[in-house]
Amino acid sequence: MHSKLVIIGSGPAGHTAAIYASRADLKPIMYEGFLALGIAAGGQLTTTDEVENFPGFTKIRGSELMDNMRAQSEACGTEIVSQTVGKVDLEHRPFRFWLHPMGDEETLEEETHTADSIIIATGAKARRLDLPGEEQYWGNGVSACAVCDGSLPIFREKPLVVIGGGDSAVEESMYLTKKASKVTVIVRRDVLRASKANARRLENNPKIEVRYNTSPVQIKGDEGPRGLMKSLLIKNAKTGKEEEIPANGLFYAVGHEPATHLFQGKLKMDSDGYLITTPGTTETNVPGVFAAGDVQDKKYRQAVTSAGSGCMAALEAEKYLAEQEDIDVPNGIEGEKDARKGKPDTNGDVPEYRQNPLL
């Protein structure tokens, strides 16, 4: 099967790209993946109980939000395939790719599919520690995003715990101090990996206690399917002593793993495996291939920023495809050539986005 545009991934970035691309009559095909990264189609939001920071919704379940996005993508004309892309060839034009059979991540189907352009929105997965109780209390006290979940009522004015010793852990902890009665930071080593400035911020905050040489052992809480986390069992590496501390929330700040193994050796990545895009765009180092969302964003990792980059990717893919067909798109993305020439009336080296007829 040949497509003008293929979208790999089904989170906020993928569905926003699909909506814009469909409205531009690009007839996109979305491969949403079958339990890719061990997560249902829709990405990390499907594991989030309540979302309170996505515009337009005072409060909505993450799974419901993604169901709404999927329905809108289909209503606009996107064809959604519930299979996982298992192999890509970005050296030939059109691009080639192959699919895994449903429920089989080991083999590939024989059929070769092709596409003129590809938007990669495969996302990332928060690293977990696989602690006893983690799965039971995930979404009911355990989270990997303080900015996403820290304002939920179950965490307000409660003792919270952050695991990690880097800059991300510091930022998450500082954010949580606005909500929590106390924040305990668990650091496995005897020193923080964060910058000196961040380390000072952390250690000087009266609402934060840092526990060095300490590891989490077990997450405890109420029994039952909707039971909430109540405490965390920790262990001191030097003394071997175990202690149970009150904790109504546990936030992992031990990094994320971008879903980019499919593109290793084919696209430029940074040392952590995130796809590298041209600043101010979603362009990868291969013309016609774009990356949006958490797969290329290691800083913000929010649903709304992912959606924004999905919009950018669709507009840039539309422009790329129009140029390949030698079609003028006067009201699409303007100012790119002028920006690259260094004209003072443009936005530096970044393409200027102006009114688009699709909006």
XYZ file of C-alpha atoms in Angstrom:
359
model
C 0.000 0.000 0.000
C 1.310 3.438 -0.911
C 0.440 6.575 1.035
C 1.288 10.225 0.641
C 1.762 10.569 4.380
C 2.194 7.989 7.102
C 2.053 8.799 10.829
C 3.741 6.357 13.180
C 2.402 6.728 16.708
C -0.917 7.635 18.296
C -0.369 10.091 21.152
C -1.324 13.788 21.163
C 1.413 14.566 18.600
C 0.310 11.832 16.209
C -3.395 12.617 16.389
C -2.901 16.381 16.037
C -0.735 15.733 12.976
C -3.446 13.420 11.639
C -6.179 16.032 12.092
C -4.216 18.742 10.285
C -3.026 16.395 7.533
C -6.538 15.065 6.938
C -7.928 18.566 6.622
C -5.217 19.242 4.037
C -6.499 16.267 1.983
C -3.259 14.334 2.452
C -5.251 11.191 3.351
C -2.834 10.159 6.126
C -2.517 6.609 7.387
C -1.804 6.295 11.094
C -0.160 3.187 12.491
C -1.156 3.467 16.130
C 0.779 0.417 17.287
C -0.389 -2.638 19.161
C 0.844 -2.298 22.766
C 4.023 -0.566 21.574
C 6.315 0.076 24.586
C 3.857 -2.044 26.531
C 1.357 0.844 26.439
C -2.024 0.829 24.732
C -2.586 2.923 21.616
C -2.810 6.551 22.701
C 0.500 6.625 24.533
C 1.373 7.660 28.071
C -1.859 9.570 28.630
C -3.764 6.292 28.631
C -2.006 5.483 31.923
C -2.903 8.854 33.467
C -5.977 8.843 35.663
C -6.976 12.511 35.545
C -5.741 15.353 33.338
C -6.317 18.925 34.516
C -3.856 20.884 32.369
C -5.030 20.205 28.807
C -6.800 23.294 27.395
C -10.544 22.940 27.053
C -10.973 20.378 29.816
C -11.267 21.298 33.494
C -10.766 17.627 34.281
C -10.755 14.545 32.049
C -9.421 11.026 32.255
C -6.330 10.500 30.128
C -7.836 7.529 28.321
C -10.984 9.527 27.529
C -8.938 12.414 26.162
C -7.094 10.058 23.824
C -10.365 8.403 22.767
C -11.645 11.871 21.830
C -8.519 12.606 19.807
C -8.779 9.281 17.987
C -12.434 9.888 17.156
C -11.603 13.350 15.805
C -8.776 11.986 13.664
C -11.115 9.433 12.114
C -13.875 12.008 11.650
C -11.446 14.181 9.686
C -10.601 11.281 7.391
C -7.548 9.582 8.897
C -7.286 5.849 8.344
C -6.052 4.214 11.556
C -4.324 0.841 11.462
C -3.873 -0.973 14.783
C -0.542 -2.509 13.892
C 3.044 -1.730 14.841
C 5.630 -0.673 12.271
C 8.524 -3.094 12.672
C 11.054 -1.970 10.061
C 11.706 1.123 7.954
C 13.915 1.937 4.983
C 14.561 5.674 4.702
C 17.266 5.431 2.030
C 14.946 4.808 -0.916
C 12.191 6.999 -2.318
C 9.385 6.468 -1.676
C 10.194 5.365 1.866
C 9.523 1.701 2.608
C 8.282 0.042 5.787
C 7.012 -3.287 7.054
C 4.507 -4.215 9.761
C 4.413 -6.702 12.596
C 1.420 -9.061 12.518
C -1.129 -8.206 15.222
C 0.156 -9.359 18.598
C 3.504 -10.534 17.214
C 6.500 -8.284 17.781
C 9.072 -10.789 16.516
C 8.186 -11.391 12.858
C 7.406 -9.098 9.923
C 4.720 -9.321 7.299
C 5.995 -9.908 3.756
C 4.056 -7.011 2.236
C 6.097 -3.845 1.607
C 4.350 -0.520 2.228
C 5.571 2.829 0.888
C 5.103 6.495 1.745
C 6.200 9.836 0.297
C 6.528 11.365 3.767
C 6.588 10.109 7.355
C 5.770 11.759 10.668
C 7.313 9.965 13.640
C 5.306 10.374 16.840
C 6.231 7.200 18.688
C 6.680 8.978 22.027
C 8.691 7.940 25.055
C 8.189 5.835 28.141
C 9.068 6.852 31.683
C 11.610 4.566 33.290
C 10.167 2.596 36.169
C 11.814 0.738 39.027
C 9.414 -2.233 39.106
C 8.966 -1.902 42.853
C 6.493 -4.130 44.683
C 3.203 -2.239 44.640
C 4.188 -0.057 41.668
C 1.675 -1.510 39.239
C -1.089 -1.564 41.850
C -0.722 2.105 42.735
C 0.249 3.491 39.323
C -2.161 6.371 38.742
C -3.339 6.087 42.358
C -0.304 7.707 43.927
C 2.569 6.704 41.675
C 3.454 8.891 38.692
C 6.341 9.866 36.440
C 5.308 13.492 35.900
C 4.920 15.980 38.729
C 3.824 18.780 36.394
C 1.124 16.530 34.925
C -0.232 15.036 38.136
C 1.121 17.011 41.089
C -1.920 19.279 41.338
C -4.416 16.443 41.733
C -6.431 16.551 44.988
C -4.929 13.288 46.276
C -1.528 15.021 46.518
C -2.445 18.418 47.944
C -1.044 19.137 51.404
C 0.203 15.539 51.631
C 3.712 14.075 52.111
C 5.209 13.210 48.714
C 8.361 11.448 47.554
C 10.562 12.014 44.500
C 13.115 9.408 43.404
C 16.123 10.709 41.505
C 19.215 12.824 41.922
C 19.475 14.792 38.687
C 18.195 18.163 37.535
C 14.822 16.678 36.598
C 14.389 15.405 40.144
C 15.175 18.872 41.499
C 12.676 20.557 39.173
C 9.961 18.017 40.026
C 10.621 18.404 43.755
C 10.557 22.200 43.641
C 7.277 22.109 41.739
C 5.735 19.726 44.271
C 6.605 21.990 47.211
C 3.810 24.279 46.009
C 1.321 21.460 46.556
C 2.713 19.133 49.220
C 3.051 19.386 52.980
C 6.545 17.879 52.629
C 8.697 16.445 49.833
C 11.243 13.710 50.498
C 13.859 13.148 47.802
C 15.343 9.658 47.638
C 18.905 9.592 46.248
C 20.681 6.269 45.876
C 24.157 7.802 45.880
C 25.804 10.032 48.474
C 25.668 13.067 46.204
C 23.262 14.714 43.760
C 23.932 14.536 40.027
C 22.176 17.860 39.552
C 23.997 21.106 38.877
C 25.427 22.936 41.887
C 22.840 25.696 41.587
C 19.980 23.199 41.535
C 21.481 21.211 44.389
C 21.565 24.356 46.520
C 17.943 25.125 45.685
C 16.939 21.651 46.749
C 18.896 21.508 50.010
C 17.913 25.026 51.079
C 14.170 24.529 50.659
C 12.571 24.050 54.108
C 9.831 21.774 52.728
C 12.334 19.308 51.219
C 14.253 16.536 52.951
C 16.983 14.739 50.969
C 17.742 11.136 51.906
C 21.127 10.073 50.536
C 22.356 6.478 50.177
C 18.748 5.380 50.228
C 16.708 3.101 47.979
C 12.972 2.451 47.749
C 11.893 -1.051 48.721
C 8.098 -1.281 48.550
C 5.052 0.894 47.873
C 2.207 0.406 50.343
C -1.353 1.629 50.590
C -5.035 0.809 50.648
C -6.164 -2.499 49.232
C -8.655 -2.779 46.407
C -8.678 -1.685 42.743
C -8.977 2.028 43.601
C -6.831 1.939 46.727
C -4.457 4.888 47.187
C -0.791 4.859 48.111
C -0.135 5.669 51.782
C 3.534 4.971 52.500
C 6.914 3.954 51.113
C 9.341 1.447 52.601
C 12.949 2.627 52.149
C 16.358 1.188 53.006
C 19.612 2.914 53.940
C 22.497 1.410 51.966
C 25.094 2.108 54.657
C 23.248 0.901 57.748
C 20.921 -1.600 56.111
C 18.075 -0.165 58.174
C 14.570 -0.195 56.677
C 12.043 2.515 57.472
C 8.453 3.110 56.420
C 7.740 6.779 55.722
C 4.314 8.346 55.057
C 3.843 9.128 51.379
C 0.622 9.784 49.505
C 2.507 10.178 46.244
C 5.654 8.838 44.597
C 7.129 10.543 41.540
C 9.819 8.906 39.422
C 12.468 11.263 38.040
C 14.868 8.652 36.716
C 14.592 9.467 33.023
C 12.590 8.465 29.964
C 13.253 6.090 27.093
C 12.255 7.460 23.677
C 10.786 4.892 21.304
C 13.436 5.300 18.634
C 14.967 1.817 18.315
C 13.200 1.515 14.950
C 15.269 4.408 13.592
C 18.703 3.630 15.001
C 21.322 4.070 12.301
C 18.732 5.720 10.053
C 18.146 9.108 11.714
C 20.322 11.370 13.831
C 19.797 10.992 17.582
C 21.351 12.468 20.686
C 23.202 10.443 23.321
C 19.915 9.578 25.051
C 18.260 8.305 21.885
C 15.994 11.288 21.186
C 15.560 12.202 17.514
C 17.339 15.419 16.579
C 15.251 17.976 14.696
C 16.231 21.295 13.150
C 15.587 24.008 15.796
C 12.199 25.626 15.316
C 10.963 22.796 13.095
C 10.138 19.099 13.237
C 12.515 18.255 10.370
C 14.903 15.348 10.875
C 18.143 14.926 8.908
C 16.222 12.999 6.223
C 14.068 15.272 4.014
C 10.445 14.199 4.155
C 10.749 12.616 7.606
C 9.478 14.641 10.553
C 9.470 13.965 14.297
C 6.937 15.321 16.808
C 6.168 14.917 20.483
C 8.153 13.183 23.191
C 10.235 11.261 20.676
C 12.185 14.482 20.090
C 11.308 16.527 23.187
C 13.288 15.675 26.319
C 12.591 18.969 28.069
C 8.854 19.658 28.292
C 7.173 16.273 27.681
C 3.642 17.667 28.011
C 0.545 16.629 26.087
C -0.078 20.184 24.906
C 3.478 20.716 23.629
C 3.297 17.347 21.881
C 0.064 18.407 20.203
C 1.685 21.664 19.100
C 4.631 19.883 17.521
C 2.195 17.500 15.804
C 0.552 20.516 14.183
C 3.976 21.760 13.051
C 4.874 18.368 11.596
C 1.671 18.185 9.552
C 2.124 21.697 8.152
C 5.742 20.974 7.293
C 4.842 17.645 5.694
C 2.174 19.385 3.623
C 4.728 21.937 2.447
C 7.279 19.236 1.662
C 4.795 17.175 -0.374
C 3.597 20.260 -2.241
C 7.180 21.112 -3.172
C 7.736 17.582 -4.441
C 4.705 17.977 -6.682
C 5.760 21.517 -7.604
C 2.552 22.948 -6.171
C 2.571 26.456 -4.761
C 1.121 26.784 -1.255
C 1.082 30.586 -0.851
C -0.879 30.601 2.405
C 0.916 27.718 4.086
C 4.203 28.019 5.938
C 5.811 31.250 4.819
C 9.045 33.017 5.487
C 11.331 29.969 5.554
C 13.528 30.990 2.625
C 13.708 34.568 3.889
C 14.620 33.382 7.370
C 17.433 31.250 6.058
C 18.722 34.215 4.055
C 18.892 36.189 7.291
C 16.366 38.875 6.400
C 15.748 41.142 9.425
C 11.960 41.037 9.122
C 11.823 37.325 9.826
C 12.152 35.387 13.055
C 15.930 34.780 13.075
C 16.880 31.394 11.688
C 13.535 29.871 12.536
C 10.761 29.641 9.888
C 7.931 32.061 10.494
C 4.468 30.489 10.723
C 1.673 32.622 9.382
C -1.997 32.166 8.631
C -2.833 28.787 7.150
C -6.052 28.183 5.183
C -6.646 24.993 7.164
C -7.108 26.790 10.470
